[in-house]
């Protein structure tokens, strides 16, 4: 799949976002090392803190399907400029795929790639016990 196709997937799933509070619709498409793609959209909640971003929904779907290696993530929002992952999602991405390519799309369909060093400088990292 090309970068353009992965961005198109993120834009497609963006239309399924449940965002009645912000009106800000986000889609994410996550490519695994085996070439499979899992998607996610943001799901909001009236108890705002329970809202889950599109990126974490995509990772959750892939992890639940048994995937552990990820190579590319495309993120697309309904408005604004290039949609870059929020802080919580950056920590999540750092946890599961620190070397992943992140394509931040604009509503019009263009994108810019987030550099690996831009993802989460001085990241918090906990020692793994398992
Ligand atoms: N949101 C995402 O889904 N991903 C991001 O990277 C930024 C924010 C969602 C969360 C919330 O539903 C809405 O966008 C506004 O913050």
PDB file of C-alpha atoms and ligand atoms in Angstrom:
ATOM      1  CA  UNK A   1       0.000   0.000   0.000  1.00  0.00           C
ATOM      2  CA  UNK A   2       1.322   3.456  -0.865  1.00  0.00           C
ATOM      3  CA  UNK A   3       1.443   6.365   1.596  1.00  0.00           C
ATOM      4  CA  UNK A   4      -1.357   7.971  -0.389  1.00  0.00           C
ATOM      5  CA  UNK A   5      -3.546   4.878  -0.018  1.00  0.00           C
ATOM      6  CA  UNK A   6      -2.920   4.668   3.726  1.00  0.00           C
ATOM      7  CA  UNK A   7      -3.864   8.342   4.104  1.00  0.00           C
ATOM      8  CA  UNK A   8      -7.000   7.636   2.058  1.00  0.00           C
ATOM      9  CA  UNK A   9      -7.898   4.850   4.506  1.00  0.00           C
ATOM     10  CA  UNK A  10      -7.516   7.258   7.438  1.00  0.00           C
ATOM     11  CA  UNK A  11      -9.729   9.798   5.680  1.00  0.00           C
ATOM     12  CA  UNK A  12     -12.317   7.109   4.914  1.00  0.00           C
ATOM     13  CA  UNK A  13     -12.619   5.886   8.514  1.00  0.00           C
ATOM     14  CA  UNK A  14     -12.674   9.483   9.767  1.00  0.00           C
ATOM     15  CA  UNK A  15     -16.255   9.606   8.510  1.00  0.00           C
ATOM     16  CA  UNK A  16     -17.220   7.031  11.174  1.00  0.00           C
ATOM     17  CA  UNK A  17     -15.955   9.174  14.064  1.00  0.00           C
ATOM     18  CA  UNK A  18     -18.302   9.642  16.995  1.00  0.00           C
ATOM     19  CA  UNK A  19     -17.537  13.222  17.979  1.00  0.00           C
ATOM     20  CA  UNK A  20     -20.780  14.926  19.073  1.00  0.00           C
ATOM     21  CA  UNK A  21     -19.006  17.214  21.542  1.00  0.00           C
ATOM     22  CA  UNK A  22     -16.044  18.571  19.606  1.00  0.00           C
ATOM     23  CA  UNK A  23     -17.312  18.073  16.071  1.00  0.00           C
ATOM     24  CA  UNK A  24     -13.671  17.255  15.276  1.00  0.00           C
ATOM     25  CA  UNK A  25     -13.577  13.998  13.330  1.00  0.00           C
ATOM     26  CA  UNK A  26     -10.371  11.984  13.196  1.00  0.00           C
ATOM     27  CA  UNK A  27      -9.437   8.761  11.409  1.00  0.00           C
ATOM     28  CA  UNK A  28      -6.306   6.644  11.711  1.00  0.00           C
ATOM     29  CA  UNK A  29      -4.965   3.800   9.591  1.00  0.00           C
ATOM     30  CA  UNK A  30      -2.239   1.587  11.051  1.00  0.00           C
ATOM     31  CA  UNK A  31      -0.152  -0.705   8.890  1.00  0.00           C
ATOM     32  CA  UNK A  32       1.363  -3.747  10.560  1.00  0.00           C
ATOM     33  CA  UNK A  33       4.640  -5.417   9.589  1.00  0.00           C
ATOM     34  CA  UNK A  34       2.703  -8.167   7.785  1.00  0.00           C
ATOM     35  CA  UNK A  35       0.954  -5.586   5.594  1.00  0.00           C
ATOM     36  CA  UNK A  36      -2.429  -5.736   7.281  1.00  0.00           C
ATOM     37  CA  UNK A  37      -4.119  -2.425   8.084  1.00  0.00           C
ATOM     38  CA  UNK A  38      -6.276  -1.641  11.108  1.00  0.00           C
ATOM     39  CA  UNK A  39      -8.295   1.518  11.407  1.00  0.00           C
ATOM     40  CA  UNK A  40      -9.717   3.638  14.188  1.00  0.00           C
ATOM     41  CA  UNK A  41     -11.701   6.810  14.667  1.00  0.00           C
ATOM     42  CA  UNK A  42     -12.197   8.996  17.708  1.00  0.00           C
ATOM     43  CA  UNK A  43     -14.990   8.020  20.078  1.00  0.00           C
ATOM     44  CA  UNK A  44     -16.093  10.757  22.452  1.00  0.00           C
ATOM     45  CA  UNK A  45     -17.934  10.489  25.730  1.00  0.00           C
ATOM     46  CA  UNK A  46     -20.041  12.949  27.702  1.00  0.00           C
ATOM     47  CA  UNK A  47     -17.588  12.297  30.525  1.00  0.00           C
ATOM     48  CA  UNK A  48     -14.918  13.973  28.379  1.00  0.00           C
ATOM     49  CA  UNK A  49     -11.902  12.266  29.888  1.00  0.00           C
ATOM     50  CA  UNK A  50     -13.196   8.908  28.677  1.00  0.00           C
ATOM     51  CA  UNK A  51     -12.813   9.993  25.043  1.00  0.00           C
ATOM     52  CA  UNK A  52     -10.464   7.825  22.995  1.00  0.00           C
ATOM     53  CA  UNK A  53      -8.486   9.164  20.029  1.00  0.00           C
ATOM     54  CA  UNK A  54      -8.484   7.601  16.578  1.00  0.00           C
ATOM     55  CA  UNK A  55      -4.832   6.547  16.858  1.00  0.00           C
ATOM     56  CA  UNK A  56      -5.355   4.571  20.058  1.00  0.00           C
ATOM     57  CA  UNK A  57      -8.476   2.952  18.662  1.00  0.00           C
ATOM     58  CA  UNK A  58      -6.447   1.734  15.665  1.00  0.00           C
ATOM     59  CA  UNK A  59      -3.674   0.366  17.892  1.00  0.00           C
ATOM     60  CA  UNK A  60      -6.268  -1.305  20.105  1.00  0.00           C
ATOM     61  CA  UNK A  61      -7.870  -3.052  17.131  1.00  0.00           C
ATOM     62  CA  UNK A  62      -4.494  -4.276  15.882  1.00  0.00           C
ATOM     63  CA  UNK A  63      -3.306  -5.443  19.300  1.00  0.00           C
ATOM     64  CA  UNK A  64      -6.593  -7.288  19.856  1.00  0.00           C
ATOM     65  CA  UNK A  65      -6.015  -9.075  16.549  1.00  0.00           C
ATOM     66  CA  UNK A  66      -2.653 -10.275  17.839  1.00  0.00           C
ATOM     67  CA  UNK A  67      -0.416  -7.810  15.997  1.00  0.00           C
ATOM     68  CA  UNK A  68       2.733  -6.519  17.679  1.00  0.00           C
ATOM     69  CA  UNK A  69       4.819  -4.943  14.914  1.00  0.00           C
ATOM     70  CA  UNK A  70       3.809  -1.713  13.236  1.00  0.00           C
ATOM     71  CA  UNK A  71       5.398   0.220  10.406  1.00  0.00           C
ATOM     72  CA  UNK A  72       3.191   3.137   9.344  1.00  0.00           C
ATOM     73  CA  UNK A  73       0.385   5.212  10.813  1.00  0.00           C
ATOM     74  CA  UNK A  74      -1.712   7.759   8.933  1.00  0.00           C
ATOM     75  CA  UNK A  75      -3.872  10.299  10.798  1.00  0.00           C
ATOM     76  CA  UNK A  76      -6.482  12.552   9.189  1.00  0.00           C
ATOM     77  CA  UNK A  77      -8.842  15.091  10.739  1.00  0.00           C
ATOM     78  CA  UNK A  78     -11.862  16.909   9.388  1.00  0.00           C
ATOM     79  CA  UNK A  79     -10.458  20.413   9.905  1.00  0.00           C
ATOM     80  CA  UNK A  80      -7.306  22.311  10.803  1.00  0.00           C
ATOM     81  CA  UNK A  81      -3.877  21.746   9.301  1.00  0.00           C
ATOM     82  CA  UNK A  82      -1.812  18.562   9.346  1.00  0.00           C
ATOM     83  CA  UNK A  83      -3.252  16.410  12.124  1.00  0.00           C
ATOM     84  CA  UNK A  84      -0.468  15.493  14.526  1.00  0.00           C
ATOM     85  CA  UNK A  85      -1.075  12.995  17.350  1.00  0.00           C
ATOM     86  CA  UNK A  86      -1.890  14.381  20.800  1.00  0.00           C
ATOM     87  CA  UNK A  87       0.449  13.898  23.747  1.00  0.00           C
ATOM     88  CA  UNK A  88      -1.270  10.807  25.106  1.00  0.00           C
ATOM     89  CA  UNK A  89      -1.197   9.180  21.681  1.00  0.00           C
ATOM     90  CA  UNK A  90       2.486  10.008  21.289  1.00  0.00           C
ATOM     91  CA  UNK A  91       3.218   8.150  24.509  1.00  0.00           C
ATOM     92  CA  UNK A  92       1.109   5.261  23.223  1.00  0.00           C
ATOM     93  CA  UNK A  93       2.913   5.216  19.875  1.00  0.00           C
ATOM     94  CA  UNK A  94       6.277   5.411  21.655  1.00  0.00           C
ATOM     95  CA  UNK A  95       5.280   2.401  23.757  1.00  0.00           C
ATOM     96  CA  UNK A  96       4.192   0.185  20.893  1.00  0.00           C
ATOM     97  CA  UNK A  97       6.077   1.422  17.851  1.00  0.00           C
ATOM     98  CA  UNK A  98       8.828   3.983  18.558  1.00  0.00           C
ATOM     99  CA  UNK A  99      10.235   3.667  15.025  1.00  0.00           C
ATOM    100  CA  UNK A 100       6.940   3.855  13.155  1.00  0.00           C
ATOM    101  CA  UNK A 101       6.463   6.307  10.281  1.00  0.00           C
ATOM    102  CA  UNK A 102       3.667   8.758  11.146  1.00  0.00           C
ATOM    103  CA  UNK A 103       1.866  10.483   8.265  1.00  0.00           C
ATOM    104  CA  UNK A 104      -0.049  13.547   9.434  1.00  0.00           C
ATOM    105  CA  UNK A 105      -2.699  14.400   6.846  1.00  0.00           C
ATOM    106  CA  UNK A 106      -4.477  17.651   6.147  1.00  0.00           C
ATOM    107  CA  UNK A 107      -8.245  17.695   5.511  1.00  0.00           C
ATOM    108  CA  UNK A 108      -7.491  18.249   1.820  1.00  0.00           C
ATOM    109  CA  UNK A 109      -5.554  14.984   1.614  1.00  0.00           C
ATOM    110  CA  UNK A 110      -1.921  16.104   1.630  1.00  0.00           C
ATOM    111  CA  UNK A 111       0.351  14.943   4.428  1.00  0.00           C
ATOM    112  CA  UNK A 112       3.670  15.536   6.120  1.00  0.00           C
ATOM    113  CA  UNK A 113       5.714  12.920   7.903  1.00  0.00           C
ATOM    114  CA  UNK A 114       6.547  13.302  11.577  1.00  0.00           C
ATOM    115  CA  UNK A 115      10.251  12.713  12.097  1.00  0.00           C
ATOM    116  CA  UNK A 116      11.195   9.925  14.484  1.00  0.00           C
ATOM    117  CA  UNK A 117      12.966  12.443  16.743  1.00  0.00           C
ATOM    118  CA  UNK A 118       9.856  14.640  16.740  1.00  0.00           C
ATOM    119  CA  UNK A 119       7.543  11.993  18.182  1.00  0.00           C
ATOM    120  CA  UNK A 120       8.325  12.314  21.875  1.00  0.00           C
ATOM    121  CA  UNK A 121      11.603  13.941  22.943  1.00  0.00           C
ATOM    122  CA  UNK A 122      12.855  12.819  26.365  1.00  0.00           C
ATOM    123  CA  UNK A 123      10.080  10.251  26.547  1.00  0.00           C
ATOM    124  CA  UNK A 124       9.081   8.609  29.775  1.00  0.00           C
ATOM    125  CA  UNK A 125       9.860   4.917  29.609  1.00  0.00           C
ATOM    126  CA  UNK A 126       9.172   2.270  32.232  1.00  0.00           C
ATOM    127  CA  UNK A 127      11.318  -0.827  32.532  1.00  0.00           C
ATOM    128  CA  UNK A 128       9.549  -3.905  31.175  1.00  0.00           C
ATOM    129  CA  UNK A 129       9.215  -6.885  33.510  1.00  0.00           C
ATOM    130  CA  UNK A 130       7.586  -9.351  31.113  1.00  0.00           C
TER     131      UNK A 130
HETATM  132  N1  LIG B   1      -8.324  13.496  18.645  1.00  0.00           N
HETATM  133  C1  LIG B   1      -7.896  12.357  18.008  1.00  0.00           C
HETATM  134  O1  LIG B   1      -8.681  11.445  17.741  1.00  0.00           O
HETATM  135  N2  LIG B   1      -6.581  12.266  17.685  1.00  0.00           N
HETATM  136  C2  LIG B   1      -5.668  13.252  17.881  1.00  0.00           C
HETATM  137  O2  LIG B   1      -4.499  13.059  17.600  1.00  0.00           O
HETATM  138  C3  LIG B   1      -6.092  14.552  18.397  1.00  0.00           C
HETATM  139  C4  LIG B   1      -7.438  14.577  19.019  1.00  0.00           C
HETATM  140  C5  LIG B   1      -9.743  13.622  18.982  1.00  0.00           C
HETATM  141  C6  LIG B   1     -10.067  13.551  20.439  1.00  0.00           C
HETATM  142  C7  LIG B   1     -11.353  14.319  20.509  1.00  0.00           C
HETATM  143  O3  LIG B   1     -12.427  13.457  20.199  1.00  0.00           O
HETATM  144  C8  LIG B   1     -11.237  15.344  19.384  1.00  0.00           C
HETATM  145  O4  LIG B   1     -10.207  14.868  18.533  1.00  0.00           O
HETATM  146  C9  LIG B   1     -10.897  16.759  19.857  1.00  0.00           C
HETATM  147  O5  LIG B   1      -9.806  16.757  20.676  1.00  0.00           O
END
